[in-house]
Amino acid sequence: MNEHKIKKTIYIVGTNGLGVNYGGWDKLVSKIIEKSSKKYNIYVYTSSFEDLTHTHKIVGAKPIIIPLKANGYQSILYDFFSMLHAVFNKADVILVLGLSGGIFFPIFKLFKSKVVLNPDGAEWKRTKWSFLIKQYLKLSEAVGVIFSDLVISDNNVIKNDIKKSYSVSSVVAEYGGDHVKENITIKDETLKKLNLKENRYAFKVCRIVPENNLNIVLDAFLKINKKLVLVGNWNNSIYGINLKKEFSVHKNLILLDPIYDQSTLDELRGNCRLYIHGHSVGGTNPSLVEAMYLSLCCIVFDVNYNRETTNNSAGYFKNKEDLCALVSEIWEDDERISLIRDSMKQIAKDKYSWIRIINIYEKSF
């Protein structure tokens, strides 16, 4: 019997695909490949709309090209055809990341493949979706969760919500943060280019969407006149374009386009005085986990997901007034900043290592 027959086959559905580096799921897929490819034959569904130039160079997994976009309305068909291909190829395990195709799970339940679902954090609550799309995603969540063989929640709050809503028990696997580049000295040319002083600016990186509370953050830093570097995909929506147009004229607000290179991102992020996290929807957010692993002083929007992630040990705000007061209070308080930094690092080391996270995924396989 050859090696291919001995190994289980794992088919990963729901991301943009192999070699993509946009966010948390892409990093999760790369870590599964890195740490698990000797145990499993791994296939990753990949959108033909991505840059496939270097896909063949990635060791440990094989791309399966789907001629559809992985995002937007096409994501429903993208996930459907990916799963259809997986079951007809007799996949041992199909790992589905996201809910676009959850509505079809009863069909795939007829096949022998094991379906493991990570539904993400209440995707249907995001303000960017229309009413009809929200209703579809909510239905898809219900069907997907109920008809999966195993559900993986990325936060205990998500686990409890799923149990309460659907009477389904799930396994918790957050995200790792130990891939970040620690202790990178910020270059003089970087400081000069952005008119910054080391450890005298706040930093935030996120998707430019309303539920990340960008208006609160930008208004607060404009009012207190502290330096803020904010990295995001400003040009992906009218919302982002208008925000950048409104706030980029202020010298203390430095609004940068997305940075996908880990070292470049961590050079700026790792040398900030405060890390601002405004996410209000979702579970365990990868960018917050990364900030914690970098020992940053995290100032976090006050929702239960974020308190769970930070173990109630960060600074918290609910509105512009809270954020103004907290930043003004803590900015020169080196002792309090050090206390939060140390707490964030210890929590990250205990909970957010990739070895621990991938071990959970391997057990689910």
PDB file of C-alpha atoms in Angstrom, residues 14 25 69-76 79 97-101 119-141 207-212 233 236-237 239 281-282:
ATOM      1  CA  GLY A  14     -13.574  28.475   2.231  1.00  0.00           C
ATOM      2  CA  TRP A  25      -7.595  31.996   8.113  1.00  0.00           C
ATOM      3  CA  LYS A  69     -14.227  34.337  -6.418  1.00  0.00           C
ATOM      4  CA  ALA A  70     -13.952  33.195  -2.810  1.00  0.00           C
ATOM      5  CA  ASN A  71     -15.667  36.365  -1.546  1.00  0.00           C
ATOM      6  CA  GLY A  72     -18.946  38.126  -2.215  1.00  0.00           C
ATOM      7  CA  TYR A  73     -21.975  36.364  -3.637  1.00  0.00           C
ATOM      8  CA  GLN A  74     -19.763  33.936  -5.602  1.00  0.00           C
ATOM      9  CA  SER A  75     -18.475  32.509  -2.315  1.00  0.00           C
ATOM     10  CA  ILE A  76     -21.662  30.429  -1.998  1.00  0.00           C
ATOM     11  CA  ASP A  79     -17.804  26.619  -1.349  1.00  0.00           C
ATOM     12  CA  LEU A  97     -13.764  27.762   7.090  1.00  0.00           C
ATOM     13  CA  GLY A  98     -16.807  30.022   7.029  1.00  0.00           C
ATOM     14  CA  LEU A  99     -20.533  29.757   6.485  1.00  0.00           C
ATOM     15  CA  SER A 100     -21.148  30.586   2.834  1.00  0.00           C
ATOM     16  CA  GLY A 101     -21.861  26.967   1.942  1.00  0.00           C
ATOM     17  CA  PRO A 119     -18.078  29.089  11.410  1.00  0.00           C
ATOM     18  CA  ASP A 120     -16.064  32.193  12.348  1.00  0.00           C
ATOM     19  CA  GLY A 121     -17.568  34.732  14.720  1.00  0.00           C
ATOM     20  CA  ALA A 122     -21.256  35.411  14.023  1.00  0.00           C
ATOM     21  CA  GLU A 123     -20.636  36.553  10.441  1.00  0.00           C
ATOM     22  CA  TRP A 124     -24.319  37.446   9.999  1.00  0.00           C
ATOM     23  CA  LYS A 125     -23.998  40.276  12.550  1.00  0.00           C
ATOM     24  CA  ARG A 126     -21.608  42.319  10.404  1.00  0.00           C
ATOM     25  CA  THR A 127     -23.048  45.674   9.364  1.00  0.00           C
ATOM     26  CA  LYS A 128     -21.674  45.456   5.817  1.00  0.00           C
ATOM     27  CA  TRP A 129     -24.316  42.872   4.881  1.00  0.00           C
ATOM     28  CA  SER A 130     -27.800  43.723   3.665  1.00  0.00           C
ATOM     29  CA  PHE A 131     -30.831  42.389   5.526  1.00  0.00           C
ATOM     30  CA  LEU A 132     -31.317  39.518   3.063  1.00  0.00           C
ATOM     31  CA  ILE A 133     -27.661  38.464   3.199  1.00  0.00           C
ATOM     32  CA  LYS A 134     -27.748  38.560   7.006  1.00  0.00           C
ATOM     33  CA  GLN A 135     -30.782  36.280   6.984  1.00  0.00           C
ATOM     34  CA  TYR A 136     -29.080  33.900   4.565  1.00  0.00           C
ATOM     35  CA  LEU A 137     -25.910  33.778   6.675  1.00  0.00           C
ATOM     36  CA  LYS A 138     -27.901  33.195   9.840  1.00  0.00           C
ATOM     37  CA  LEU A 139     -29.767  30.309   8.195  1.00  0.00           C
ATOM     38  CA  SER A 140     -26.526  28.963   6.756  1.00  0.00           C
ATOM     39  CA  GLU A 141     -24.963  29.087  10.219  1.00  0.00           C
ATOM     40  CA  ARG A 207     -10.257  45.778   7.851  1.00  0.00           C
ATOM     41  CA  ILE A 208     -11.927  49.115   7.205  1.00  0.00           C
ATOM     42  CA  VAL A 209     -15.490  48.178   8.126  1.00  0.00           C
ATOM     43  CA  PRO A 210     -17.980  49.910  10.477  1.00  0.00           C
ATOM     44  CA  GLU A 211     -17.963  47.180  13.146  1.00  0.00           C
ATOM     45  CA  ASN A 212     -14.280  47.899  13.811  1.00  0.00           C
ATOM     46  CA  ASN A 233      -7.821  48.440   3.179  1.00  0.00           C
ATOM     47  CA  ASN A 236     -12.115  48.619  -0.749  1.00  0.00           C
ATOM     48  CA  SER A 237     -15.323  50.508   0.030  1.00  0.00           C
ATOM     49  CA  TYR A 239     -16.933  53.836   3.696  1.00  0.00           C
ATOM     50  CA  VAL A 281     -18.048  41.559  16.070  1.00  0.00           C
ATOM     51  CA  GLY A 282     -16.424  38.148  15.900  1.00  0.00           C
TER      52      GLY A 282
END
